[in-house]
Coordinates of C-alpha atoms in Angstrom, one line a residue:
Chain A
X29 CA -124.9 2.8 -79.2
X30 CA -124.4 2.2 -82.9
X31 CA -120.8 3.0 -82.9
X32 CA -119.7 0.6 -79.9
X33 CA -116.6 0.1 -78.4
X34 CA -115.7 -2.6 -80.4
X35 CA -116.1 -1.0 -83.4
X36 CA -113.8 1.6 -82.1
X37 CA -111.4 -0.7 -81.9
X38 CA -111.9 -1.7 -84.8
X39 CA -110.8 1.5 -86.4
X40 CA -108.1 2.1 -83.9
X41 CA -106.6 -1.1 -85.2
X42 CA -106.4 -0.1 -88.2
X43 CA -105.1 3.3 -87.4
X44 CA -102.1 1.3 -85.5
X45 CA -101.4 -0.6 -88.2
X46 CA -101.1 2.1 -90.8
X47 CA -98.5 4.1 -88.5
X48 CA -96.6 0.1 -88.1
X49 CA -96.3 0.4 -91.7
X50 CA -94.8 3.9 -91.4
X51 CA -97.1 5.3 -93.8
X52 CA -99.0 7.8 -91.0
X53 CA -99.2 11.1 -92.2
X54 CA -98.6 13.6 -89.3
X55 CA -100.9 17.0 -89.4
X56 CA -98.8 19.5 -90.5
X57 CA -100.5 23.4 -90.1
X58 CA -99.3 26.1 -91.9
X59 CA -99.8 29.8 -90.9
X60 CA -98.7 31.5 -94.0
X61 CA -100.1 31.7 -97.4
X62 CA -98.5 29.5 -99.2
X63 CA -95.3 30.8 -100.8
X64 CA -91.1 30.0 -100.3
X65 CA -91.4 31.0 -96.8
X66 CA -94.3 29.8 -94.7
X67 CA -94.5 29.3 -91.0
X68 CA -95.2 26.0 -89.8
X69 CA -96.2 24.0 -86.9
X70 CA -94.9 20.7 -87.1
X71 CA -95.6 18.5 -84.7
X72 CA -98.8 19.7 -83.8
X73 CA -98.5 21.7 -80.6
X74 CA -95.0 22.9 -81.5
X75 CA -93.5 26.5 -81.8
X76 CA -94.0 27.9 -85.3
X77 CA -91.1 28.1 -87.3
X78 CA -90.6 30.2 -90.4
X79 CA -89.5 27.7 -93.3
X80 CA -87.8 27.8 -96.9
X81 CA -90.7 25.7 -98.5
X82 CA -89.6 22.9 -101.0
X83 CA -92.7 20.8 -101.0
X84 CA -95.7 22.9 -102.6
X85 CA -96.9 22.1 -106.0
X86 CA -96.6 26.1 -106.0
X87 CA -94.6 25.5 -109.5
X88 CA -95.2 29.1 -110.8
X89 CA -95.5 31.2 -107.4
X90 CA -99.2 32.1 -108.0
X91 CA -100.7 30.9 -104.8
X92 CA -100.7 34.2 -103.2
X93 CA -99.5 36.3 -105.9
X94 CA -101.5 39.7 -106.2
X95 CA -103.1 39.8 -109.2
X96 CA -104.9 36.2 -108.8
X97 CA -106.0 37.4 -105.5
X98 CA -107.2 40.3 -106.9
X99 CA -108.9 38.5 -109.9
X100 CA -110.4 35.9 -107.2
X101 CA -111.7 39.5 -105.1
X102 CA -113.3 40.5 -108.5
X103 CA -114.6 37.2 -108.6
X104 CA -116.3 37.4 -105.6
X105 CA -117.4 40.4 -105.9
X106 CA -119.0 40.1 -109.0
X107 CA -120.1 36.7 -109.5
X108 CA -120.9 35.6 -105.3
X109 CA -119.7 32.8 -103.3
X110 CA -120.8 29.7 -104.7
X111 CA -123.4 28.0 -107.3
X112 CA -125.2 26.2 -104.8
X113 CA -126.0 24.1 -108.2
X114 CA -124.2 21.3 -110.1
X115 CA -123.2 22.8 -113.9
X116 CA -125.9 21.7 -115.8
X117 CA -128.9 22.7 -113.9
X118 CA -127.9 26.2 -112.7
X119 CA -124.4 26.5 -111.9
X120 CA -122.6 27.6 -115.1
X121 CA -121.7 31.2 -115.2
X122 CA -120.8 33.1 -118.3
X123 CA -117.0 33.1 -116.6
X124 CA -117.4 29.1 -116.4
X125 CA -117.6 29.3 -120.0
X126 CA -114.6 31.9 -120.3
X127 CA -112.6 29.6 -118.5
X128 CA -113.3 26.4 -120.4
X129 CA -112.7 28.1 -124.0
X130 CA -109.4 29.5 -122.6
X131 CA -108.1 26.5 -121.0
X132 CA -108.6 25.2 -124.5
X133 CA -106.9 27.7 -126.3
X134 CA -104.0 27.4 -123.7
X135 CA -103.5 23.6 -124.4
X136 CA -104.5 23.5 -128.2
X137 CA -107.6 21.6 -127.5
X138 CA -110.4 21.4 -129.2
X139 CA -112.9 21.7 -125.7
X140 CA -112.7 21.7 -122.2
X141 CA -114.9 20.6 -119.2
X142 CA -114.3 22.0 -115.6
X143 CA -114.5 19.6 -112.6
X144 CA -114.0 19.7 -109.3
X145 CA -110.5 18.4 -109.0
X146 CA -108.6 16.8 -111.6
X147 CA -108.8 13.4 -108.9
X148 CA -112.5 14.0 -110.1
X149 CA -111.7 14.5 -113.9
X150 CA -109.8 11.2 -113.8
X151 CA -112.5 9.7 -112.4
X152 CA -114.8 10.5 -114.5
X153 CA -113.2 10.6 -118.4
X154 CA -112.8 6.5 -118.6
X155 CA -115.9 5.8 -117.7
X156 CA -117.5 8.2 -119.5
X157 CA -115.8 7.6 -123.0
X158 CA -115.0 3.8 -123.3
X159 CA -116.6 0.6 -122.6
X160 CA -116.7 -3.2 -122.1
X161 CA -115.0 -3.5 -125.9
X162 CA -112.7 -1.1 -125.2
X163 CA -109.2 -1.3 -123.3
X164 CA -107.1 1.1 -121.8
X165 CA -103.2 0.7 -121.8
X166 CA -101.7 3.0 -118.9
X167 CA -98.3 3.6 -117.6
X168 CA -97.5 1.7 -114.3
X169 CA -96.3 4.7 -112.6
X170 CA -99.6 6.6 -113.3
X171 CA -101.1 8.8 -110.7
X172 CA -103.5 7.4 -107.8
X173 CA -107.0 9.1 -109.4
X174 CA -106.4 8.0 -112.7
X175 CA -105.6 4.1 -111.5
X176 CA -109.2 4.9 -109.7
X177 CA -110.8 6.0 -112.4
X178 CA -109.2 3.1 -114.9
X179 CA -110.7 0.8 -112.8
X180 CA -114.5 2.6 -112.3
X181 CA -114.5 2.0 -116.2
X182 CA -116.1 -1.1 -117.4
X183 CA -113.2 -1.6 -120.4
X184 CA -110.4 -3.9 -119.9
X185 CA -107.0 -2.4 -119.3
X186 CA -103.7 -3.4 -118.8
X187 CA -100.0 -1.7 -117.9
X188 CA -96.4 -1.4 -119.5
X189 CA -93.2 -0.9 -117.8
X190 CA -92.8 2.6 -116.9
X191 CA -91.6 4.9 -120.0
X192 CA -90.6 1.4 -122.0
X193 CA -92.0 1.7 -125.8
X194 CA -91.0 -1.2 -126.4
X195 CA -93.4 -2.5 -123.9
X196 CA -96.0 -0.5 -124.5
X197 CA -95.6 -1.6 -128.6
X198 CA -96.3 -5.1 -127.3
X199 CA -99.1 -4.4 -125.5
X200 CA -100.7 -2.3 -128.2
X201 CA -99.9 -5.4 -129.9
X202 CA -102.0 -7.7 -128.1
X203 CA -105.2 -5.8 -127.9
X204 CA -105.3 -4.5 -131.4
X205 CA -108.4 -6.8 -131.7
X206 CA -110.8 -3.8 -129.1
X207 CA -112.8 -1.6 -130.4
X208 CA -110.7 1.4 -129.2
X209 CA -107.5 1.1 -127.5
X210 CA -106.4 4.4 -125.5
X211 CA -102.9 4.9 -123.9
X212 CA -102.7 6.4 -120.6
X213 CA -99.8 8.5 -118.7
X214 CA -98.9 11.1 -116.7
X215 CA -96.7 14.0 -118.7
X216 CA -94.7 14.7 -115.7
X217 CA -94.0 12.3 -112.8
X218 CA -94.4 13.3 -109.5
X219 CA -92.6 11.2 -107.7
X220 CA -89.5 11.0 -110.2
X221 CA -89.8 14.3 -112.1
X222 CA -89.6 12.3 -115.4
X223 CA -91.3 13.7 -118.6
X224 CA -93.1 11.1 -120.4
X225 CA -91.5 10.4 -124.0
X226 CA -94.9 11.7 -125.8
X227 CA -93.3 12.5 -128.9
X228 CA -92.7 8.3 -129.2
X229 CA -96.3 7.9 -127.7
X230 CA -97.8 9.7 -130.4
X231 CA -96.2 7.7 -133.0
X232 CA -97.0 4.2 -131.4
X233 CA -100.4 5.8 -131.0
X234 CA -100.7 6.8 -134.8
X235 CA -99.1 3.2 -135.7
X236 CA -101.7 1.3 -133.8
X237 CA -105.0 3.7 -133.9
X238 CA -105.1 4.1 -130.7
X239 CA -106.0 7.3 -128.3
X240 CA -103.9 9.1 -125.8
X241 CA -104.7 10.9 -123.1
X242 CA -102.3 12.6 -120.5
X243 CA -102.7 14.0 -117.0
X244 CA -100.5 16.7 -117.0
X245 CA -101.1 18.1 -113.5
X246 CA -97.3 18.6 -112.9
X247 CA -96.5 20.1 -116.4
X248 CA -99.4 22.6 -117.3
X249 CA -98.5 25.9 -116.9
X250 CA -94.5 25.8 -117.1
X251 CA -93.2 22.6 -119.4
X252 CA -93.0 23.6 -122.7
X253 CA -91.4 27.0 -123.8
X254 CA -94.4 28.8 -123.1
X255 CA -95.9 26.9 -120.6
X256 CA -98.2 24.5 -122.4
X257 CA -97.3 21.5 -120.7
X258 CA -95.5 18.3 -122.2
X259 CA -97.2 18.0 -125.4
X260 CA -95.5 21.3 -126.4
X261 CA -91.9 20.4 -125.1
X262 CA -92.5 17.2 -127.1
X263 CA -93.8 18.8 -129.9
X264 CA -97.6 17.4 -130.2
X265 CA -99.8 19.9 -128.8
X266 CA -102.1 18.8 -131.6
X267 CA -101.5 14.9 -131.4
X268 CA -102.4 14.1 -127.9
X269 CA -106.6 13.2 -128.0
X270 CA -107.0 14.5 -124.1
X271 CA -105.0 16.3 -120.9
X272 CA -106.7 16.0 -117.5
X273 CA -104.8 18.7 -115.1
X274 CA -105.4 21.0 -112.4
X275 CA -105.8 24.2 -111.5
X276 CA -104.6 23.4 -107.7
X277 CA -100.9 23.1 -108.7
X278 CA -99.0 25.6 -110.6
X279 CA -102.1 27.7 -112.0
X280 CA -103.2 29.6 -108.8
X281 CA -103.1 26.5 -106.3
X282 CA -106.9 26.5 -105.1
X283 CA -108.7 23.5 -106.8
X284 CA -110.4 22.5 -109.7
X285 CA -109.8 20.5 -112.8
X286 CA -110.3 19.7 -116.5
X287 CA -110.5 17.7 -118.7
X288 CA -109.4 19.0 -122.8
X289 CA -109.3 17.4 -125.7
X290 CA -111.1 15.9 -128.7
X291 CA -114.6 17.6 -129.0
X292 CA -117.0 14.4 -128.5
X293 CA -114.9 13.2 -126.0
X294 CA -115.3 16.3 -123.9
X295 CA -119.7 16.4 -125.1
X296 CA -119.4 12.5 -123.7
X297 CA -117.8 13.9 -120.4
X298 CA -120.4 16.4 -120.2
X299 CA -123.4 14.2 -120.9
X300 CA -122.0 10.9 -118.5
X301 CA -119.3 11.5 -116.3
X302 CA -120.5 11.1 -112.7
X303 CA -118.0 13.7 -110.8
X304 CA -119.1 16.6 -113.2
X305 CA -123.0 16.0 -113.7
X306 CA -122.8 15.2 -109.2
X307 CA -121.0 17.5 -108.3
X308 CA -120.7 21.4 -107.7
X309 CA -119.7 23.8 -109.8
X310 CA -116.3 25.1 -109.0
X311 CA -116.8 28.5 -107.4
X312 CA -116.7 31.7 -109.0
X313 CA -114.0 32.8 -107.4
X314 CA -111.5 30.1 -108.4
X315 CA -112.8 30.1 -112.4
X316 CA -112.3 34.0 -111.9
X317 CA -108.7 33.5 -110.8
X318 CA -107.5 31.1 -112.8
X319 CA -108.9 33.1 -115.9
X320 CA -106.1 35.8 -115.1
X321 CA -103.5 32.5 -114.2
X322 CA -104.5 31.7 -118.1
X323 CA -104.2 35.2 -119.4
X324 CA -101.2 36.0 -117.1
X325 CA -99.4 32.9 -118.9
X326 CA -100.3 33.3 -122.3
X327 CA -99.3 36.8 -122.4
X328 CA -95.6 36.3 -120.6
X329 CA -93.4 33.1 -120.2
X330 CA -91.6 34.9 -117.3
X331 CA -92.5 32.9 -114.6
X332 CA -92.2 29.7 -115.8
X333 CA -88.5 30.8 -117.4
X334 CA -87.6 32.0 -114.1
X335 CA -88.7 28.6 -112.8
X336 CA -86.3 26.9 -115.1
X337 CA -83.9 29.0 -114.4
X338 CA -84.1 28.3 -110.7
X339 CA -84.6 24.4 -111.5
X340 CA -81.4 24.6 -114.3
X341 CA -79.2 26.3 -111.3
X342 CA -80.8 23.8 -108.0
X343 CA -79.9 20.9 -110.5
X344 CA -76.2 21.6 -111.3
X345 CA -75.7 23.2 -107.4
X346 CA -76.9 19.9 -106.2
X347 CA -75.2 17.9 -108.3
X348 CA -72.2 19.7 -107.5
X349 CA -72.3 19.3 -103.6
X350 CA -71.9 15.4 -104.5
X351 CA -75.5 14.6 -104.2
X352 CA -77.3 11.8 -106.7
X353 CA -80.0 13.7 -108.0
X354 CA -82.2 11.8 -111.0
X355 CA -81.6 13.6 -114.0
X356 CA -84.5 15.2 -115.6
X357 CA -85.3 18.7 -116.6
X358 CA -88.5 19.3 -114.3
X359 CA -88.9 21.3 -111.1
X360 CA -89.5 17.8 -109.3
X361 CA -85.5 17.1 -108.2
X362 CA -85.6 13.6 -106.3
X363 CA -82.6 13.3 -104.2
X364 CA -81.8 10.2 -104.0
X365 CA -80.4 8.5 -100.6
X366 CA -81.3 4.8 -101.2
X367 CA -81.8 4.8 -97.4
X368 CA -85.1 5.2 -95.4
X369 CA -83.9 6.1 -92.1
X370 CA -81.3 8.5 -93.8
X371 CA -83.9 10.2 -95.9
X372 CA -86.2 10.2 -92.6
X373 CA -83.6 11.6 -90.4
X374 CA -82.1 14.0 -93.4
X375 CA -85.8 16.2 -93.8
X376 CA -86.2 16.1 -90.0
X377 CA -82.7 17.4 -89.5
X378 CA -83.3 19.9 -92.3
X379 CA -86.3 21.5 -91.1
X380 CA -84.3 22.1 -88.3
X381 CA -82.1 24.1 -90.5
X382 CA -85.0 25.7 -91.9
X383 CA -85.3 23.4 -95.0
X384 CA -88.7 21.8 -95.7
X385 CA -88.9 19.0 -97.5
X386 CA -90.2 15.4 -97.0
X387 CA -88.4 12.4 -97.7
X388 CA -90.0 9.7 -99.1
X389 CA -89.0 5.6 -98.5
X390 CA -90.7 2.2 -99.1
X391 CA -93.3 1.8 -99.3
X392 CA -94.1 4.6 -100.9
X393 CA -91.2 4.4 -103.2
X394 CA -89.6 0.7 -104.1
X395 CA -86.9 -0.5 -101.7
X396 CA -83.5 1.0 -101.9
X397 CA -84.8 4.3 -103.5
X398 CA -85.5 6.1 -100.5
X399 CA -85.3 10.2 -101.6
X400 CA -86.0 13.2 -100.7
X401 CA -88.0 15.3 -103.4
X402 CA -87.1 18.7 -104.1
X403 CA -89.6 20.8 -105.4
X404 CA -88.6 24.0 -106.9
X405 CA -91.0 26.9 -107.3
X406 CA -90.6 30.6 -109.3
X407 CA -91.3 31.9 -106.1
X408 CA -88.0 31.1 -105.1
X409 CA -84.7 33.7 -105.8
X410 CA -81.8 32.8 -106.1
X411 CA -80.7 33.3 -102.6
X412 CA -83.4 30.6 -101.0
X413 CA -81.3 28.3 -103.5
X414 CA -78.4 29.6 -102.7
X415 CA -76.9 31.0 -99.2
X416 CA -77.7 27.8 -97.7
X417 CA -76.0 25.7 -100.0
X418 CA -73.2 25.4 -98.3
X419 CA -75.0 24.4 -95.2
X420 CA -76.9 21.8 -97.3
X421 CA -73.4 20.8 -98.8
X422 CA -72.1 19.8 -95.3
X423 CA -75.2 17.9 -94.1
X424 CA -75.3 15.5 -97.6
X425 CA -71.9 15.1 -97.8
X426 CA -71.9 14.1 -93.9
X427 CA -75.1 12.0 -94.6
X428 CA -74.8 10.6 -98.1
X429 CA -70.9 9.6 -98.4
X430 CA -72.1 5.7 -97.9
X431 CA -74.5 6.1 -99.5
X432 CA -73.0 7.5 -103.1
X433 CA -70.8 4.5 -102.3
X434 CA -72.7 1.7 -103.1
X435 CA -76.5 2.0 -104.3
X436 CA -78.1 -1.0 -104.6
X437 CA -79.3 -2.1 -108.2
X438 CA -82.7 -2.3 -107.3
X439 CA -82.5 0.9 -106.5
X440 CA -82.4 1.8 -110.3
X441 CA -85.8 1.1 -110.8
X442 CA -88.1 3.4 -111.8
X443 CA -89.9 4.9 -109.1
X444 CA -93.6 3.6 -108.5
X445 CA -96.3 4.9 -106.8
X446 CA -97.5 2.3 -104.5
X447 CA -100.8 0.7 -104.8
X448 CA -104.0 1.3 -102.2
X449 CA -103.7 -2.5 -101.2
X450 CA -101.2 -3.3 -99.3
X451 CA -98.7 -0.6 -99.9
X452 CA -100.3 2.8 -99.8
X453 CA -100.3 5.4 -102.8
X454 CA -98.3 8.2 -101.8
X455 CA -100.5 10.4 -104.6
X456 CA -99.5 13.9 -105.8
X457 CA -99.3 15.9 -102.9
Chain B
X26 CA -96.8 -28.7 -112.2
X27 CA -93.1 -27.3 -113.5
X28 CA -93.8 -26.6 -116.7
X29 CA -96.4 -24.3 -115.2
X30 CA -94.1 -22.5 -112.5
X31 CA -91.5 -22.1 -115.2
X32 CA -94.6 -20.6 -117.9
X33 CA -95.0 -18.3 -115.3
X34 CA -91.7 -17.5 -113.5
X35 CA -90.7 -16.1 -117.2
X36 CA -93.5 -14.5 -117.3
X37 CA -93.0 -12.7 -114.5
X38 CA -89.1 -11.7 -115.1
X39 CA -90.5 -10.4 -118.5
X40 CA -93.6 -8.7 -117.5
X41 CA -91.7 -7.2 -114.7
X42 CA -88.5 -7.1 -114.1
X43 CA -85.8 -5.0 -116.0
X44 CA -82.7 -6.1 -117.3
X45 CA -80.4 -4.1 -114.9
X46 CA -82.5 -5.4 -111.6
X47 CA -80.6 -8.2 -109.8
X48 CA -83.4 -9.9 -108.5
X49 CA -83.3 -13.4 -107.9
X50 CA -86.6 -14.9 -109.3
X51 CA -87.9 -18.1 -107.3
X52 CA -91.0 -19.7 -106.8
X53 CA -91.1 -18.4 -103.6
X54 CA -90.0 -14.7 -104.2
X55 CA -92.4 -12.5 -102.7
X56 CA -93.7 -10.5 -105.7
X57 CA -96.6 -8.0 -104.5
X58 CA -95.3 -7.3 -100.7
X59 CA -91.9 -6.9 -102.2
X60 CA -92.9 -4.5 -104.8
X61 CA -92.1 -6.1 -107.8
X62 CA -95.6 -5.9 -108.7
X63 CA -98.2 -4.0 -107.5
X64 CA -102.0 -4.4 -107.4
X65 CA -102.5 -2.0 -110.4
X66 CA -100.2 -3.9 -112.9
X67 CA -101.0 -7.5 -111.4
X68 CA -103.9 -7.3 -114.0
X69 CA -101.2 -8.2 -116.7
X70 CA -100.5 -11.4 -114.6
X71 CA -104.3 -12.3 -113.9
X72 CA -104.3 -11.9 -118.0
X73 CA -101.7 -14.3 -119.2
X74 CA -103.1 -16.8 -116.7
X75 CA -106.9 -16.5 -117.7
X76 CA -105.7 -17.3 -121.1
X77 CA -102.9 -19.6 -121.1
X78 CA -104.9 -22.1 -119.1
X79 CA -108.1 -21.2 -119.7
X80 CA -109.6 -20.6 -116.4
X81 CA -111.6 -17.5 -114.9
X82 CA -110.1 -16.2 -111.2
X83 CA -113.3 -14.9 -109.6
X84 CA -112.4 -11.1 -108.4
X85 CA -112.6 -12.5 -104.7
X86 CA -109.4 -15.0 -104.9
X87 CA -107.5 -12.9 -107.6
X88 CA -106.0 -10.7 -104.4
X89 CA -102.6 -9.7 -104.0
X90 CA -102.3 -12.8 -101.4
X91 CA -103.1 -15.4 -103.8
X92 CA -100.6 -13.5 -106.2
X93 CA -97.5 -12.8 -103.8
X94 CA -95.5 -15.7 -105.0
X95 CA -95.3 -17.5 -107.8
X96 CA -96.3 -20.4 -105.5
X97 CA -99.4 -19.8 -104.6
X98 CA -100.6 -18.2 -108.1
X99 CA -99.9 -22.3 -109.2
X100 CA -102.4 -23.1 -106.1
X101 CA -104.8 -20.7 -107.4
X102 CA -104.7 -21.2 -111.4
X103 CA -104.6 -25.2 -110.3
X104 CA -108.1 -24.9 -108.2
X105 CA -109.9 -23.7 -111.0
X106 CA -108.6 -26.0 -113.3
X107 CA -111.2 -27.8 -113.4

């Protein structure tokens, strides 16, 4: 027998050793669609238990909303299933084009390519684009897929200090000699909620000829006063060279990803990168949907203004009840505890209240800045915010007194997302 | 042997560390394991060494063992010396 007992144990091993770590993630099932309230069974096995939901990248409340799932029936029905083909052989539809010429108009780009995921677009753009003269400067707090797709890209690369210019001036410094230098970060951080300075980017970018390029997964759709994403709060939609985001966040929540930006950049992409020219086309009915996400937000801000609303009103609630929230201005609202068993025991005890949301502690986040992270959604009113306040007032002030007391300094540190070797990469859920 | 563990522990505080972290830097301080660096920024580290003392670290021995303190990245840059 191939897979023999030792082998088994093998694996088993391993699995141990991830859940010594604390780093196992439990299944979770939800019986809902996803929305503010879902029903969940948590452990598995247990009674289901009806939720507020503060954990879904559900930004805009278009997961289940009516008119994507009516766009994604029209889809369906008029388009089929699937491509059963990768894009460039048969599996680009005339909507597949729609999609990609409207994502572009949405983010002020000059093109767009569809992938999979935008794990998959991230994977693919480096090594699609730049080469062994080349070098890539990223952010050190930059997502899991595009450190994975950094390093399947033959150019050098090196990091700067999270949101430091001043370190990321130095390094642009030291590899002014390569070919092409391109400048890598997230536009919103999903761990910390922070909104990369882009506006400063640009210029060092500018200064030093070098390219930028921005996953904005956790910014399309809502930063931005109408929704463009962080190059339009920072005012350089038409600055920043490429955004990779997704379509599995605040635009509908299904899957799929792009890439946008400078035209041969995005022909490159469509010639080279591996994830697109491998894989499937994204199905009909997801392009069908998110082409009424993109038509639904570039007719009406209203959802993502209700969203800042909601996030405005968490942020100064929470603050209020006495809780250290990091400041920021994005729907991501770490709480910070700088305690891992008090963050632990804090979502446990507030799913029992109803409350769902996952705290997150070393490894995934540096020692001493144990959090729980807040995700706020315009699928919220103001009451899933509100009635329970006081409730949640009484269990952080209870909790967190010692804590507010004395926060360690290392606590201070910008949040990172820990690394695949060693310490494991809590990603973007 | 110390002018290289002091090359590198600045270095490290500069590369790495912010001004408002009270970390105690030492030979010994555990970087990677720790968190002060991870494996994604430790290619800044691998950088400065390949150049300042002219030596190639084979993909294989540049782990983040070899590069937990500042220790044994001296044992490591000093094997390939030559």
């Amino acid at each position: 027998m191939a897979y023999s007992e030792k082998t088994r144990q093998v694996f088993a091993g391993e699995i141990e050793e991830i859940r010594g770590k604390g780093l196992y993630k439990e299944k979770r099932f939800i019986w809902s669609p996803q929305g503010a309230e879902i029903e969940v069974e948590f452990p598995e096995g247990a009674s289901r238990e009806k939720v507020l939901n503060f954990c879904a990248n559900n930004y805009l409340g278009l997961s289940s909303h009516p008119d994507v799932l009516k766009a994604a029936h029209d889809g369906l029905e008029s388009r089929g299933y699937g491509m059963s083909s990768v894009r460039f052989i048969c599996g680009t539809q005339d909507i597949h084009r729609e999609l990609q010429d409207k994502v572009s108009a949405f983010l002020g780009m000059e093109d767009t390519l569809l992938f999979p995921s935008c794990m998959d677009a991230n994977a693919g753009v480096f090594e699609a684009v730049l080469g062994t003269d080349d070098v890539i400067i990223a952010d050190r707090l930059i997502h899991a897929s595009l450190v994975d797709g950094i390093r399947l890209c033959q150019a050098a690369y090196d990091t700067f200090k999270h949101m430091d210019m001043k370190h990321l001036r130095k390094k642009l410094e030291l590899h002014r000699d390569k070919r092409s230098m391109m400048v890598v970060t997230d536009g919103v951080f999903s761990m910390d909620g922070d909104l990369a300075p882009l506006d400063e980017m640009c210029d060092l970018c500018d200064e030093y000829g070098a390219m930028l390029l921005v996953d904005d997964s956790h910014g399309t759709g809502f930063i931005g006063k109408t929704g463009r994403g962080a190059h339009e709060h920072f005012g350089v939609i038409d600055r920043v060279d490429v955004i990779t985001t997704t379509f599995g966040k605040a635009l509908g929540g299904a899957s799929g990803g792009c890439v946008s930006g400078r035209r041969e950049l995005i022909e490159l992409c469509r010639q080279k990168a591996r994830p697109y020219l491998f894989s499937n086309s994204l199905s009909p009915v997801i392009v069908s949907a998110t082409i009424s996400v993109v038509d639904l937000l570039t007719k009406t801000t209203e959802r993502r203004d209700k969203l800042e609303s909601n996030t405005k009103y968490f942020r100064e609630k929470i603050t209020e009840a006495g809780l250290n929230v990091r400041e920021g201005v994005t729907p991501i609202v770490p709480v910070m505890l700088y305690n891992a068993k008090l963050a632990n025991d804090m979502s446990r005890d507030m799913y029992a209240e109803g409350i769902y949301v996952i705290g997150f502690f070393f490894p995934v986040v540096p020692a001493g800045a144990a959090r729980i992270r807040v995700q706020l959604s315009a699928a919220h009113e103001v009451e899933h915010i509100g009635p329970r306040e006081a409730a949640r007032r009484r269990e952080g002030s209870r909790r967190t007194g010692a804590a507010r007391c004395a926060a360690p300094a290392s606590s201070r540190r910008s949040v990172r997302e820990p690394d695949d070797r060693g310490r494991a990469r809590a990603g973007r859920a | 042997m110390d002018e290289m563990k002091d090359a590198i522990l600045e270095y490290v505080a500069d590369e790495y560390i912010d001004e408002d972290d009270e970390i105690e830097l030492t030979a010994d301080t555990a970087l990677i394991s720790s968190g002060i660096v991870d494996s994604f920024s430790m290619v800044s580290l691998r950088a400065f060494l390949e150049k300042k003392y002219d030596v190639r670290l084979p993909d294989g021995e540049a782990t983040p063992d070899a590069f937990d303190t500042v220790n044994s990245i001296i044992a490591l840059v000093q094997k390939h010396l030559g």
